């Protein structure tokens, strides 16, 4: 059974229709061409007919066709002149020349404007079909490439806005932002609750004079406004009010502070998000900034993040974050940060840097302080890791004749350095710890009542049962035999 071709209506629904304008001064030929196209190409729509060059120029501007069949010899403005004017206004339109004259000069002249084909009158149906199919294929390929470019740009912008939402900003993010918006002087965030991305974008296209990128994140639309001038709070507030009125009364728009330093954009996003949440919770206003006292909480968040970075011993990240936010931190904020970092060392029994807060006057002073704090934290965690490794080694080999040197070698440290580290970690020296492990194991084996005391002595690392007995008695205040008899009486 022969499959029916889709109708023009179905093609239009799919967005695959190709639009053609016919420019031909001979009425009969023009009508014949239109009928031929409409009967044989349901994916093509004839959007207009022009009987001369001037009319072709007017209709091209009014209808924006994909292709124009252009007769060369027409009264008044001829085909080549019309092509030149149309091309100047809309260079993407493609042309198929139609002429009764086989002239190479015409074709050569027309090549300047990207003429796709040259058909001699009376045009054979096969030639017309081939010409249309060639142009149609080229237009479809161009649309696919354009769609791919748009999709690639959208993905790039979505990735960018996601990165701009999170501090600290990476250098690569700022480079990408400046590459997409080379004119950028300042920027800020909107967070729009209870609205779709398309509605927000449509509203901004009509109301904003700034460029923007937007992304739907669950139930909110996150917008980053990018301006070629310094944004002021009144500017973005007025824009948000117009946008809210455009979208409707159901939406809430939180606004972040304009950022001249691009590194402050994540803070603008946090402010905008918090403002949108508060607006929706209060239900009194639809648009607004975060109150000043709430912004102070964001400063507290910066201090908490700095504290977390230092606790991990991440020196470079700590210094970079301080550089980005130090202008936003008040003297009180900096003193709080100083005290929290010192306390974080003290509670871990780490001696803090001997630098007084009053002496920290420059950024370099802070860099030195942060460097020392991170180094001490890193040493602390490294020592914990080393001690854990040593502990595992001791528990695996306690029944052998192991020494402090054996354990130190297992973690690649000198015996003296390891001995000091071990005592600091456990509050006892290596021999005391090894003895404790052996005695605990011996006690457990005696309670099992499976092995003789002599066997247990060898099993916990003592070759001399008498020495084992003396050590056990010193540890538990009774000999192994007395302890065994006590167990058996129960």
PDB file of C-alpha atoms in Angstrom, residues 180-295:
ATOM      1  CA  UNK A 180      30.401  35.286  26.227  1.00  0.00           C
ATOM      2  CA  UNK A 181      29.921  38.870  27.451  1.00  0.00           C
ATOM      3  CA  UNK A 182      33.092  40.847  26.598  1.00  0.00           C
ATOM      4  CA  UNK A 183      31.360  44.142  27.445  1.00  0.00           C
ATOM      5  CA  UNK A 184      30.512  43.082  31.029  1.00  0.00           C
ATOM      6  CA  UNK A 185      30.987  45.741  33.723  1.00  0.00           C
ATOM      7  CA  UNK A 186      28.706  44.376  36.414  1.00  0.00           C
ATOM      8  CA  UNK A 187      26.106  41.658  36.970  1.00  0.00           C
ATOM      9  CA  UNK A 188      23.555  40.400  39.451  1.00  0.00           C
ATOM     10  CA  UNK A 189      21.109  37.556  40.043  1.00  0.00           C
ATOM     11  CA  UNK A 190      17.323  37.281  40.047  1.00  0.00           C
ATOM     12  CA  UNK A 191      15.619  34.189  41.470  1.00  0.00           C
ATOM     13  CA  UNK A 192      12.021  33.908  40.245  1.00  0.00           C
ATOM     14  CA  UNK A 193       9.689  31.564  42.119  1.00  0.00           C
ATOM     15  CA  UNK A 194       6.526  30.065  40.600  1.00  0.00           C
ATOM     16  CA  UNK A 195       7.302  30.909  36.982  1.00  0.00           C
ATOM     17  CA  UNK A 196       8.458  29.004  33.914  1.00  0.00           C
ATOM     18  CA  UNK A 197      11.721  29.740  32.154  1.00  0.00           C
ATOM     19  CA  UNK A 198      10.051  30.692  28.864  1.00  0.00           C
ATOM     20  CA  UNK A 199       7.790  33.251  30.602  1.00  0.00           C
ATOM     21  CA  UNK A 200      10.748  34.812  32.400  1.00  0.00           C
ATOM     22  CA  UNK A 201      12.859  34.967  29.242  1.00  0.00           C
ATOM     23  CA  UNK A 202       9.998  36.471  27.241  1.00  0.00           C
ATOM     24  CA  UNK A 203       9.421  39.099  29.929  1.00  0.00           C
ATOM     25  CA  UNK A 204      13.107  40.016  30.131  1.00  0.00           C
ATOM     26  CA  UNK A 205      13.424  40.277  26.350  1.00  0.00           C
ATOM     27  CA  UNK A 206      10.649  42.885  26.393  1.00  0.00           C
ATOM     28  CA  UNK A 207      11.567  44.760  29.573  1.00  0.00           C
ATOM     29  CA  UNK A 208      15.355  44.504  30.010  1.00  0.00           C
ATOM     30  CA  UNK A 209      18.055  46.458  28.235  1.00  0.00           C
ATOM     31  CA  UNK A 210      20.662  44.101  29.685  1.00  0.00           C
ATOM     32  CA  UNK A 211      21.783  40.745  28.395  1.00  0.00           C
ATOM     33  CA  UNK A 212      20.996  37.707  30.510  1.00  0.00           C
ATOM     34  CA  UNK A 213      21.238  33.955  30.881  1.00  0.00           C
ATOM     35  CA  UNK A 214      18.612  31.880  32.657  1.00  0.00           C
ATOM     36  CA  UNK A 215      18.162  28.365  33.946  1.00  0.00           C
ATOM     37  CA  UNK A 216      15.243  26.464  35.448  1.00  0.00           C
ATOM     38  CA  UNK A 217      16.310  24.871  38.733  1.00  0.00           C
ATOM     39  CA  UNK A 218      13.434  22.811  40.150  1.00  0.00           C
ATOM     40  CA  UNK A 219      10.649  25.275  41.015  1.00  0.00           C
ATOM     41  CA  UNK A 220      12.612  28.490  40.420  1.00  0.00           C
ATOM     42  CA  UNK A 221      14.169  30.274  37.445  1.00  0.00           C
ATOM     43  CA  UNK A 222      17.670  31.564  38.122  1.00  0.00           C
ATOM     44  CA  UNK A 223      18.646  34.612  36.029  1.00  0.00           C
ATOM     45  CA  UNK A 224      22.050  36.268  35.774  1.00  0.00           C
ATOM     46  CA  UNK A 225      21.765  39.803  34.399  1.00  0.00           C
ATOM     47  CA  UNK A 226      24.875  41.083  32.618  1.00  0.00           C
ATOM     48  CA  UNK A 227      25.349  44.822  32.028  1.00  0.00           C
ATOM     49  CA  UNK A 228      27.845  46.890  30.049  1.00  0.00           C
ATOM     50  CA  UNK A 229      27.583  49.573  32.734  1.00  0.00           C
ATOM     51  CA  UNK A 230      27.609  49.581  36.544  1.00  0.00           C
ATOM     52  CA  UNK A 231      24.276  48.302  37.837  1.00  0.00           C
ATOM     53  CA  UNK A 232      22.588  50.095  40.738  1.00  0.00           C
ATOM     54  CA  UNK A 233      20.037  48.648  43.139  1.00  0.00           C
ATOM     55  CA  UNK A 234      17.313  51.019  41.871  1.00  0.00           C
ATOM     56  CA  UNK A 235      17.923  49.889  38.263  1.00  0.00           C
ATOM     57  CA  UNK A 236      17.476  46.187  38.972  1.00  0.00           C
ATOM     58  CA  UNK A 237      14.600  46.795  41.385  1.00  0.00           C
ATOM     59  CA  UNK A 238      12.628  48.690  38.713  1.00  0.00           C
ATOM     60  CA  UNK A 239      13.351  45.947  36.171  1.00  0.00           C
ATOM     61  CA  UNK A 240      12.191  43.260  38.622  1.00  0.00           C
ATOM     62  CA  UNK A 241       8.951  45.172  39.247  1.00  0.00           C
ATOM     63  CA  UNK A 242       8.259  45.438  35.495  1.00  0.00           C
ATOM     64  CA  UNK A 243       9.095  41.760  35.024  1.00  0.00           C
ATOM     65  CA  UNK A 244       6.780  40.708  37.852  1.00  0.00           C
ATOM     66  CA  UNK A 245       3.915  42.733  36.382  1.00  0.00           C
ATOM     67  CA  UNK A 246       4.591  41.204  32.974  1.00  0.00           C
ATOM     68  CA  UNK A 247       4.542  37.604  34.245  1.00  0.00           C
ATOM     69  CA  UNK A 248       1.709  37.931  36.777  1.00  0.00           C
ATOM     70  CA  UNK A 249       0.828  38.206  40.457  1.00  0.00           C
ATOM     71  CA  UNK A 250       1.665  34.598  41.280  1.00  0.00           C
ATOM     72  CA  UNK A 251       5.461  35.047  41.063  1.00  0.00           C
ATOM     73  CA  UNK A 252       8.046  36.231  43.590  1.00  0.00           C
ATOM     74  CA  UNK A 253      11.341  37.761  42.467  1.00  0.00           C
ATOM     75  CA  UNK A 254      14.309  37.838  44.846  1.00  0.00           C
ATOM     76  CA  UNK A 255      17.094  40.229  43.843  1.00  0.00           C
ATOM     77  CA  UNK A 256      20.793  39.899  44.641  1.00  0.00           C
ATOM     78  CA  UNK A 257      23.123  42.849  45.158  1.00  0.00           C
ATOM     79  CA  UNK A 258      24.797  44.039  41.915  1.00  0.00           C
ATOM     80  CA  UNK A 259      28.374  42.784  41.720  1.00  0.00           C
ATOM     81  CA  UNK A 260      31.120  44.880  40.154  1.00  0.00           C
ATOM     82  CA  UNK A 261      33.714  42.326  41.221  1.00  0.00           C
ATOM     83  CA  UNK A 262      32.678  39.177  39.364  1.00  0.00           C
ATOM     84  CA  UNK A 263      33.982  37.060  42.241  1.00  0.00           C
ATOM     85  CA  UNK A 264      31.021  38.337  44.292  1.00  0.00           C
ATOM     86  CA  UNK A 265      28.395  36.875  41.945  1.00  0.00           C
ATOM     87  CA  UNK A 266      27.855  33.709  44.043  1.00  0.00           C
ATOM     88  CA  UNK A 267      26.943  35.956  46.976  1.00  0.00           C
ATOM     89  CA  UNK A 268      24.477  37.832  44.741  1.00  0.00           C
ATOM     90  CA  UNK A 269      22.851  34.490  43.888  1.00  0.00           C
ATOM     91  CA  UNK A 270      22.595  33.452  47.553  1.00  0.00           C
ATOM     92  CA  UNK A 271      21.007  36.824  48.413  1.00  0.00           C
ATOM     93  CA  UNK A 272      18.522  36.505  45.530  1.00  0.00           C
ATOM     94  CA  UNK A 273      17.568  32.966  46.485  1.00  0.00           C
ATOM     95  CA  UNK A 274      17.135  33.802  50.172  1.00  0.00           C
ATOM     96  CA  UNK A 275      15.093  36.897  49.233  1.00  0.00           C
ATOM     97  CA  UNK A 276      12.760  34.851  47.010  1.00  0.00           C
ATOM     98  CA  UNK A 277      12.179  32.325  49.809  1.00  0.00           C
ATOM     99  CA  UNK A 278      11.431  35.076  52.317  1.00  0.00           C
ATOM    100  CA  UNK A 279       9.100  36.929  49.938  1.00  0.00           C
ATOM    101  CA  UNK A 280       7.124  33.751  49.271  1.00  0.00           C
ATOM    102  CA  UNK A 281       6.943  32.963  53.006  1.00  0.00           C
ATOM    103  CA  UNK A 282       5.741  36.456  53.963  1.00  0.00           C
ATOM    104  CA  UNK A 283       3.366  36.830  51.008  1.00  0.00           C
ATOM    105  CA  UNK A 284       3.281  40.626  51.451  1.00  0.00           C
ATOM    106  CA  UNK A 285       5.582  41.780  48.640  1.00  0.00           C
ATOM    107  CA  UNK A 286       6.325  40.227  45.266  1.00  0.00           C
ATOM    108  CA  UNK A 287       9.740  41.769  44.598  1.00  0.00           C
ATOM    109  CA  UNK A 288      12.671  42.746  46.798  1.00  0.00           C
ATOM    110  CA  UNK A 289      16.197  42.450  48.139  1.00  0.00           C
ATOM    111  CA  UNK A 290      17.303  40.487  51.165  1.00  0.00           C
ATOM    112  CA  UNK A 291      17.193  42.645  54.367  1.00  0.00           C
ATOM    113  CA  UNK A 292      20.549  43.888  55.680  1.00  0.00           C
ATOM    114  CA  UNK A 293      20.448  41.636  58.757  1.00  0.00           C
ATOM    115  CA  UNK A 294      19.990  38.610  56.507  1.00  0.00           C
ATOM    116  CA  UNK A 295      22.988  39.647  54.403  1.00  0.00           C
TER     117      UNK A 295
END
